[in-house]
Amino acid sequence: MSRSGIVRCLLAAVLFGASAPAASELAGEVPSLMLAGLLYLGAGLAVVPSVVRSPPTAVALRRDWRPALVAVATGGAVGPAFLVAGLARAPAATASILLNLELAATVLLAATIFREHLGRRVLAGAGLVTAAGVVLAWEPGFKLSLGALLIAAACLSWGVDNGVTAKIDQLSPEQVVLLKGLVAGLANFGLGLAFAEGATDVSLGEIVAGLAIGAAGYGASITLWVKGARDLGAARGQVIFAAAPFIGAVIAWSVLGESVTVAQLIAVAIAATGVGVSLKSAHDHTHAHGATEHEHEHSHDDDHHDHAHDDPAEGRHTHVHRHRPRVHSHPHVPDLHHRHRHND
């Protein structure tokens, strides 16, 4: 399994996990819809310099506009809309538990719709992390309702978003994040201004703080996750990323001085076990690659990138490159080069 992909998804989880306790400091002062909008807008603004330096090409837009549109619509518009509608109708305890369904939805869709090979370890890891989320968030009073169904629909939307985003290989992660950040940010911020009480009382300092948290906890985090998921596949990337709430809990204990409960310690241990199990899930068999041309970050120390350069290329770099047809066998996961079908 790609070490860089694992590291990136873990760093994404750390940044996103740290953003939760940081954003909680603003949650009492900034309406939730406005805060969500600021976080997403901060994500989009964070990657603007990168996108300005390297804008999408006409070829990339022509090839990837459909999956990009699906990812932006499901992850940046439909998902947040379902979530907001669900939060208005469901208790906080129910919402916290059901948000763990994003991992389950991502794994289910990866296996059935996006044809990723998962294996028992990934399924076991996803199950453990999901169970840990329930332990972490469980409170008396959980019940199914229309609000719960709407939150589940939001998780399903984000599962679609994760699966589609992991397969985009023409647009850069930064370009994808900019699209998602602007759509979700403007949508949530606009809804907050229109419907949230106290929206006009938000200070400039709180706005700047929300944008800053979003730049790190959403912008940098989502960019890292997209890069990692291209190396690992959506399901494996999401299992690792799902450690974010538990990282946030550790930060809340150590930095904010919140008390530690036995349930939280158990949940962190279960989640860590689940991530560890999923990391050892590569498989080996003879498989065929067709000729293809795409653009993504890569290095020349694997068995897939042997193209020539005008200038010597060292380390990981990005450019449009071609792959010749080949048949070989080596341990692999469902990254951008291994989306072939399996008999089992």
CSV table of C-alpha atoms in Angstrom, one decimal:
chain,number,residue,atom,x,y,z
A,1,MET,CA,0.0,0.0,0.0
A,2,SER,CA,1.3,3.5,-0.9
A,3,ARG,CA,3.1,5.0,2.1
A,4,SER,CA,2.5,8.5,0.8
A,5,GLY,CA,-1.2,7.8,0.5
A,6,ILE,CA,-1.4,6.6,4.0
A,7,VAL,CA,0.5,9.6,5.4
A,8,ARG,CA,-1.6,12.0,3.5
A,9,CYS,CA,-4.9,10.5,4.6
A,10,LEU,CA,-3.6,10.5,8.2
A,11,LEU,CA,-2.5,14.1,8.0
A,12,ALA,CA,-5.9,15.0,6.5
A,13,ALA,CA,-7.5,13.3,9.5
A,14,VAL,CA,-5.3,15.2,11.9
A,15,LEU,CA,-6.1,18.6,10.4
A,16,PHE,CA,-9.8,17.8,10.1
A,17,GLY,CA,-9.9,16.4,13.6
A,18,ALA,CA,-8.1,19.5,15.0
A,19,SER,CA,-10.6,21.8,13.2
A,20,ALA,CA,-13.5,20.4,15.2
A,21,PRO,CA,-12.4,21.6,18.7
A,22,ALA,CA,-11.1,24.8,17.1
A,23,ALA,CA,-14.5,25.4,15.4
A,24,SER,CA,-16.3,24.5,18.6
A,25,GLU,CA,-14.8,27.7,20.1
A,26,LEU,CA,-16.7,29.7,17.5
A,27,ALA,CA,-19.9,27.6,17.5
A,28,GLY,CA,-21.4,29.5,20.4
A,29,GLU,CA,-21.0,32.8,18.7
A,30,VAL,CA,-21.5,32.1,15.0
A,31,PRO,CA,-24.7,30.5,13.7
A,32,SER,CA,-24.0,26.9,12.5
A,33,LEU,CA,-25.0,27.5,8.9
A,34,MET,CA,-22.8,30.6,8.6
A,35,LEU,CA,-19.9,28.8,10.3
A,36,ALA,CA,-20.2,25.8,7.9
A,37,GLY,CA,-20.1,28.3,5.0
A,38,LEU,CA,-17.0,30.1,6.4
A,39,LEU,CA,-15.2,26.8,6.8
A,40,TYR,CA,-15.9,25.8,3.2
A,41,LEU,CA,-15.1,29.2,1.9
A,42,GLY,CA,-11.8,29.1,3.8
A,43,ALA,CA,-11.1,25.8,2.1
A,44,GLY,CA,-11.7,27.3,-1.3
A,45,LEU,CA,-9.6,30.4,-0.6
A,46,ALA,CA,-6.7,28.4,0.7
A,47,VAL,CA,-6.1,26.7,-2.7
A,48,VAL,CA,-6.7,29.8,-4.9
A,49,PRO,CA,-3.0,30.6,-5.2
A,50,SER,CA,-2.3,27.0,-6.4
A,51,VAL,CA,-5.1,27.0,-8.9
A,52,VAL,CA,-4.0,30.4,-10.2
A,53,ARG,CA,-0.5,29.1,-10.8
A,54,SER,CA,-1.7,26.0,-12.4
A,55,PRO,CA,-5.3,26.5,-13.8
A,56,PRO,CA,-7.2,23.5,-15.3
A,57,THR,CA,-6.5,22.9,-19.0
A,58,ALA,CA,-9.3,22.6,-21.6
A,59,VAL,CA,-8.5,18.9,-22.0
A,60,ALA,CA,-8.8,18.3,-18.2
A,61,LEU,CA,-12.1,20.1,-18.0
A,62,ARG,CA,-13.5,18.3,-21.1
A,63,ARG,CA,-12.5,14.9,-19.6
A,64,ASP,CA,-13.4,15.4,-16.0
A,65,TRP,CA,-16.2,17.9,-15.9
A,66,ARG,CA,-18.9,15.2,-15.5
A,67,PRO,CA,-17.4,13.5,-12.4
A,68,ALA,CA,-16.3,16.9,-11.0
A,69,LEU,CA,-19.9,18.1,-11.4
A,70,VAL,CA,-21.2,15.0,-9.6
A,71,ALA,CA,-18.7,15.4,-6.8
A,72,VAL,CA,-19.4,19.1,-6.3
A,73,ALA,CA,-23.1,18.6,-6.4
A,74,THR,CA,-23.3,15.7,-4.0
A,75,GLY,CA,-20.5,16.8,-1.7
A,76,GLY,CA,-20.9,20.5,-1.8
A,77,ALA,CA,-24.6,21.1,-2.3
A,78,VAL,CA,-26.8,18.1,-1.8
A,79,GLY,CA,-25.0,16.6,1.3
A,80,PRO,CA,-24.9,19.8,3.3
A,81,ALA,CA,-28.6,20.6,2.4
A,82,PHE,CA,-29.7,17.1,3.7
A,83,LEU,CA,-27.5,17.6,6.8
A,84,VAL,CA,-29.0,21.0,7.6
A,85,ALA,CA,-32.5,19.7,7.1
A,86,GLY,CA,-31.8,16.7,9.3
A,87,LEU,CA,-30.1,18.6,12.1
A,88,ALA,CA,-33.3,20.8,12.4
A,89,ARG,CA,-35.4,17.6,13.0
A,90,ALA,CA,-33.1,15.2,14.9
A,91,PRO,CA,-31.5,15.3,18.4
A,92,ALA,CA,-27.8,16.1,18.6
A,93,ALA,CA,-27.0,12.5,19.9
A,94,THR,CA,-28.8,11.0,16.9
A,95,ALA,CA,-27.0,13.2,14.5
A,96,SER,CA,-23.6,12.4,15.9
A,97,ILE,CA,-24.1,8.7,15.7
A,98,LEU,CA,-25.6,8.8,12.2
A,99,LEU,CA,-22.7,10.9,10.8
A,100,ASN,CA,-20.6,7.8,11.1
A,101,LEU,CA,-22.6,6.4,8.2
A,102,GLU,CA,-20.4,8.3,5.8
A,103,LEU,CA,-17.7,5.7,6.2
A,104,ALA,CA,-20.2,2.8,5.7
A,105,ALA,CA,-21.7,4.6,2.7
A,106,THR,CA,-18.3,5.1,1.1
A,107,VAL,CA,-17.3,1.5,1.6
A,108,LEU,CA,-20.6,0.2,0.3
A,109,LEU,CA,-20.6,2.4,-2.8
A,110,ALA,CA,-16.9,1.7,-3.4
A,111,ALA,CA,-17.6,-2.0,-3.5
A,112,THR,CA,-20.9,-2.0,-5.5
A,113,ILE,CA,-20.9,1.1,-7.8
A,114,PHE,CA,-17.2,2.1,-8.1
A,115,ARG,CA,-16.0,-1.5,-8.3
A,116,GLU,CA,-13.1,-1.1,-5.8
A,117,HIS,CA,-11.6,-4.4,-4.5
A,118,LEU,CA,-11.9,-4.2,-0.7
A,119,GLY,CA,-11.2,-7.6,0.9
A,120,ARG,CA,-11.9,-8.7,4.5
A,121,ARG,CA,-9.4,-6.4,6.1
A,122,VAL,CA,-10.9,-3.2,4.7
A,123,LEU,CA,-14.4,-4.4,5.6
A,124,ALA,CA,-13.3,-5.3,9.1
A,125,GLY,CA,-11.5,-2.0,9.5
A,126,ALA,CA,-14.5,0.0,8.3
A,127,GLY,CA,-16.8,-1.9,10.7
A,128,LEU,CA,-14.5,-1.3,13.7
A,129,VAL,CA,-14.1,2.4,13.0
A,130,THR,CA,-17.9,2.8,12.5
A,131,ALA,CA,-18.5,0.9,15.8
A,132,ALA,CA,-16.0,3.2,17.5
A,133,GLY,CA,-17.9,6.2,16.2
A,134,VAL,CA,-21.1,4.9,17.7
A,135,VAL,CA,-19.4,4.3,21.1
A,136,LEU,CA,-17.9,7.8,21.0
A,137,ALA,CA,-21.1,9.6,20.2
A,138,TRP,CA,-23.7,7.4,21.9
A,139,GLU,CA,-26.1,9.1,24.3
A,140,PRO,CA,-29.5,8.0,25.6
A,141,GLY,CA,-32.4,9.1,23.4
A,142,PHE,CA,-31.2,7.8,20.0
A,143,LYS,CA,-34.2,7.3,17.7
A,144,LEU,CA,-35.0,7.1,14.0
A,145,SER,CA,-37.0,9.8,12.5
A,146,LEU,CA,-37.3,11.9,9.4
A,147,GLY,CA,-34.4,13.9,10.6
A,148,ALA,CA,-32.3,10.8,11.0
A,149,LEU,CA,-33.2,9.7,7.5
A,150,LEU,CA,-32.1,13.1,6.1
A,151,ILE,CA,-28.8,12.8,7.9
A,152,ALA,CA,-28.4,9.3,6.5
A,153,ALA,CA,-29.1,10.7,3.0
A,154,ALA,CA,-26.4,13.3,3.6
A,155,CYS,CA,-23.9,10.6,4.4
A,156,LEU,CA,-24.9,8.7,1.3
A,157,SER,CA,-24.3,11.9,-0.8
A,158,TRP,CA,-20.8,12.2,0.7
A,159,GLY,CA,-20.2,8.6,0.0
A,160,VAL,CA,-20.9,9.2,-3.7
A,161,ASP,CA,-18.7,12.3,-3.5
A,162,ASN,CA,-15.8,10.3,-2.1
A,163,GLY,CA,-16.0,7.6,-4.7
A,164,VAL,CA,-16.2,10.0,-7.6
A,165,THR,CA,-13.5,12.3,-6.3
A,166,ALA,CA,-11.0,9.4,-5.9
A,167,LYS,CA,-11.4,8.6,-9.6
A,168,ILE,CA,-10.8,12.1,-11.0
A,169,ASP,CA,-7.4,12.0,-12.7
A,170,GLN,CA,-7.3,15.1,-14.9
A,171,LEU,CA,-8.2,17.9,-12.5
A,172,SER,CA,-5.8,18.5,-9.6
A,173,PRO,CA,-6.9,18.0,-6.0
A,174,GLU,CA,-6.6,21.8,-5.5
A,175,GLN,CA,-8.9,22.5,-8.4
A,176,VAL,CA,-11.5,20.0,-7.0
A,177,VAL,CA,-11.2,21.6,-3.5
A,178,LEU,CA,-11.8,25.1,-5.0
A,179,LEU,CA,-14.9,23.9,-6.7
A,180,LYS,CA,-16.3,22.2,-3.7
A,181,GLY,CA,-15.3,25.0,-1.3
A,182,LEU,CA,-17.0,27.7,-3.3
A,183,VAL,CA,-20.2,25.8,-3.9
A,184,ALA,CA,-20.6,24.5,-0.4
A,185,GLY,CA,-19.3,27.7,1.2
A,186,LEU,CA,-21.5,30.1,-0.7
A,187,ALA,CA,-24.6,27.8,-0.3
A,188,ASN,CA,-24.2,27.4,3.5
A,189,PHE,CA,-23.2,31.0,4.1
A,190,GLY,CA,-26.1,32.3,2.0
A,191,LEU,CA,-28.6,30.0,3.9
A,192,GLY,CA,-27.1,31.3,7.2
A,193,LEU,CA,-27.5,34.9,6.3
A,194,ALA,CA,-31.1,34.3,5.2
A,195,PHE,CA,-32.4,32.1,8.0
A,196,ALA,CA,-30.0,32.0,11.0
A,197,GLU,CA,-30.7,34.1,14.1
A,198,GLY,CA,-27.9,36.5,15.0
A,199,ALA,CA,-26.3,36.3,11.6
A,200,THR,CA,-25.8,40.1,11.5
A,201,ASP,CA,-24.1,40.1,14.9
A,202,VAL,CA,-21.0,38.1,13.7
A,203,SER,CA,-17.8,40.1,14.1
A,204,LEU,CA,-15.0,40.5,11.5
A,205,GLY,CA,-12.7,38.6,13.9
A,206,GLU,CA,-15.0,35.6,14.0
A,207,ILE,CA,-15.3,35.6,10.2
A,208,VAL,CA,-11.5,35.6,9.8
A,209,ALA,CA,-11.1,32.9,12.4
A,210,GLY,CA,-13.7,30.7,10.6
A,211,LEU,CA,-12.0,31.2,7.3
A,212,ALA,CA,-8.6,30.3,8.9
A,213,ILE,CA,-9.9,27.1,10.5
A,214,GLY,CA,-11.5,26.2,7.2
A,215,ALA,CA,-8.3,26.8,5.2
A,216,ALA,CA,-6.4,24.3,7.4
A,217,GLY,CA,-9.1,21.9,8.6
A,218,TYR,CA,-11.0,21.7,5.3
A,219,GLY,CA,-8.8,23.1,2.5
A,220,ALA,CA,-5.5,21.5,3.3
A,221,SER,CA,-7.3,18.4,4.7
A,222,ILE,CA,-9.5,17.7,1.7
A,223,THR,CA,-6.5,18.3,-0.7
A,224,LEU,CA,-4.5,15.8,1.2
A,225,TRP,CA,-7.3,13.3,1.3
A,226,VAL,CA,-7.9,13.5,-2.4
A,227,LYS,CA,-4.2,12.9,-3.1
A,228,GLY,CA,-4.2,10.0,-0.7
A,229,ALA,CA,-7.4,8.5,-2.0
A,230,ARG,CA,-5.9,8.5,-5.5
A,231,ASP,CA,-3.1,6.3,-4.2
A,232,LEU,CA,-5.3,4.1,-2.0
A,233,GLY,CA,-8.9,4.1,-3.3
A,234,ALA,CA,-11.9,5.8,-1.7
A,235,ALA,CA,-12.7,3.1,0.8
A,236,ARG,CA,-9.2,2.7,2.3
A,237,GLY,CA,-8.7,6.5,2.3
A,238,GLN,CA,-12.0,7.0,4.1
A,239,VAL,CA,-11.2,4.4,6.7
A,240,ILE,CA,-8.0,6.2,7.6
A,241,PHE,CA,-9.7,9.6,7.4
A,242,ALA,CA,-12.5,8.4,9.7
A,243,ALA,CA,-10.0,8.5,12.5
A,244,ALA,CA,-10.5,12.3,12.6
A,245,PRO,CA,-13.2,12.4,15.3
A,246,PHE,CA,-11.0,10.4,17.6
A,247,ILE,CA,-8.0,12.7,16.9
A,248,GLY,CA,-10.3,15.6,17.7
A,249,ALA,CA,-11.2,13.9,21.0
A,250,VAL,CA,-7.5,13.5,21.9
A,251,ILE,CA,-6.9,17.2,21.1
A,252,ALA,CA,-9.9,18.2,23.2
A,253,TRP,CA,-8.5,16.2,26.2
A,254,SER,CA,-4.9,17.5,25.9
A,255,VAL,CA,-5.3,21.1,24.6
A,256,LEU,CA,-8.8,22.2,25.8
A,257,GLY,CA,-8.6,20.3,29.0
A,258,GLU,CA,-11.8,18.4,28.6
A,259,SER,CA,-12.4,15.4,30.8
A,260,VAL,CA,-11.8,11.9,29.5
A,261,THR,CA,-14.4,9.2,29.8
A,262,VAL,CA,-14.0,5.4,29.7
A,263,ALA,CA,-16.2,5.2,26.6
A,264,GLN,CA,-14.0,7.7,24.8
A,265,LEU,CA,-10.8,5.7,25.6
A,266,ILE,CA,-12.5,2.5,24.3
A,267,ALA,CA,-13.7,4.2,21.1
A,268,VAL,CA,-10.2,5.5,20.4
A,269,ALA,CA,-8.7,2.1,20.9
A,270,ILE,CA,-11.3,0.4,18.6
A,271,ALA,CA,-10.8,3.1,15.9
A,272,ALA,CA,-7.0,2.7,16.0
A,273,THR,CA,-7.4,-1.1,15.6
A,274,GLY,CA,-9.7,-0.6,12.7
A,275,VAL,CA,-7.3,1.7,10.9
A,276,GLY,CA,-4.4,-0.6,11.6
A,277,VAL,CA,-6.3,-3.6,10.2
A,278,SER,CA,-7.1,-1.7,7.0
A,279,LEU,CA,-3.5,-0.7,6.3
A,280,LYS,CA,-2.5,-4.3,5.5
A,281,SER,CA,-5.0,-4.9,2.7
A,282,ALA,CA,-3.1,-5.0,-0.6
A,283,HIS,CA,-3.5,-8.1,-2.7
A,284,ASP,CA,-1.4,-9.7,-5.5
A,285,HIS,CA,-2.5,-11.2,-8.8
A,286,THR,CA,-1.8,-11.0,-12.5
A,287,HIS,CA,-3.7,-8.0,-14.1
A,288,ALA,CA,-3.7,-6.1,-17.3
A,289,HIS,CA,-3.4,-2.3,-17.9
A,290,GLY,CA,-4.7,-0.7,-21.1
A,291,ALA,CA,-3.1,2.3,-22.8
A,292,THR,CA,-4.1,5.5,-21.1
A,293,GLU,CA,-3.1,9.1,-20.7
A,294,HIS,CA,-3.8,11.2,-17.6
A,295,GLU,CA,-2.3,13.6,-15.1
A,296,HIS,CA,-1.5,13.0,-11.5
A,297,GLU,CA,1.3,13.1,-9.0
A,298,HIS,CA,3.7,10.1,-9.4
A,299,SER,CA,7.3,9.0,-9.1
A,300,HIS,CA,9.4,6.7,-11.3
A,301,ASP,CA,10.3,4.2,-8.6
A,302,ASP,CA,7.3,2.0,-9.2
A,303,ASP,CA,6.4,-0.4,-11.9
A,304,HIS,CA,4.0,1.9,-13.8
A,305,HIS,CA,5.8,5.1,-14.6
A,306,ASP,CA,8.7,4.5,-16.9
A,307,HIS,CA,8.1,7.3,-19.4
A,308,ALA,CA,11.0,9.6,-20.5
A,309,HIS,CA,11.5,13.2,-19.6
A,310,ASP,CA,13.3,16.0,-21.4
A,311,ASP,CA,14.7,17.0,-18.0
A,312,PRO,CA,15.6,14.4,-15.3
A,313,ALA,CA,12.7,14.0,-12.9
A,314,GLU,CA,13.4,13.2,-9.2
A,315,GLY,CA,10.9,12.5,-6.5
A,316,ARG,CA,7.1,13.0,-6.9
A,317,HIS,CA,6.0,15.3,-9.7
A,318,THR,CA,2.9,16.0,-11.8
A,319,HIS,CA,2.4,16.2,-15.5
A,320,VAL,CA,0.4,14.7,-18.3
A,321,HIS,CA,1.9,11.2,-19.1
A,322,ARG,CA,1.0,8.1,-21.1
A,323,HIS,CA,0.9,4.5,-20.1
A,324,ARG,CA,1.6,1.6,-22.5
A,325,PRO,CA,-0.5,-1.6,-22.3
A,326,ARG,CA,1.1,-4.1,-20.0
A,327,VAL,CA,0.3,-7.3,-18.0
A,328,HIS,CA,2.1,-7.9,-14.7
A,329,SER,CA,1.7,-9.0,-11.1
A,330,HIS,CA,2.5,-7.2,-7.9
A,331,PRO,CA,0.8,-6.2,-4.6
A,332,HIS,CA,-1.7,-3.3,-5.2
A,333,VAL,CA,-4.7,-1.5,-4.0
A,334,PRO,CA,-7.5,0.2,-6.1
A,335,ASP,CA,-5.5,3.4,-6.9
A,336,LEU,CA,-5.8,5.3,-10.2
A,337,HIS,CA,-4.0,2.5,-12.0
A,338,HIS,CA,-5.9,-0.5,-10.5
A,339,ARG,CA,-9.6,-0.1,-11.0
A,340,HIS,CA,-9.9,-3.5,-12.8
A,341,ARG,CA,-12.6,-6.0,-11.9
A,342,HIS,CA,-12.1,-9.0,-9.6
A,343,ASN,CA,-13.9,-12.3,-9.6
A,344,ASP,CA,-14.0,-12.2,-5.7
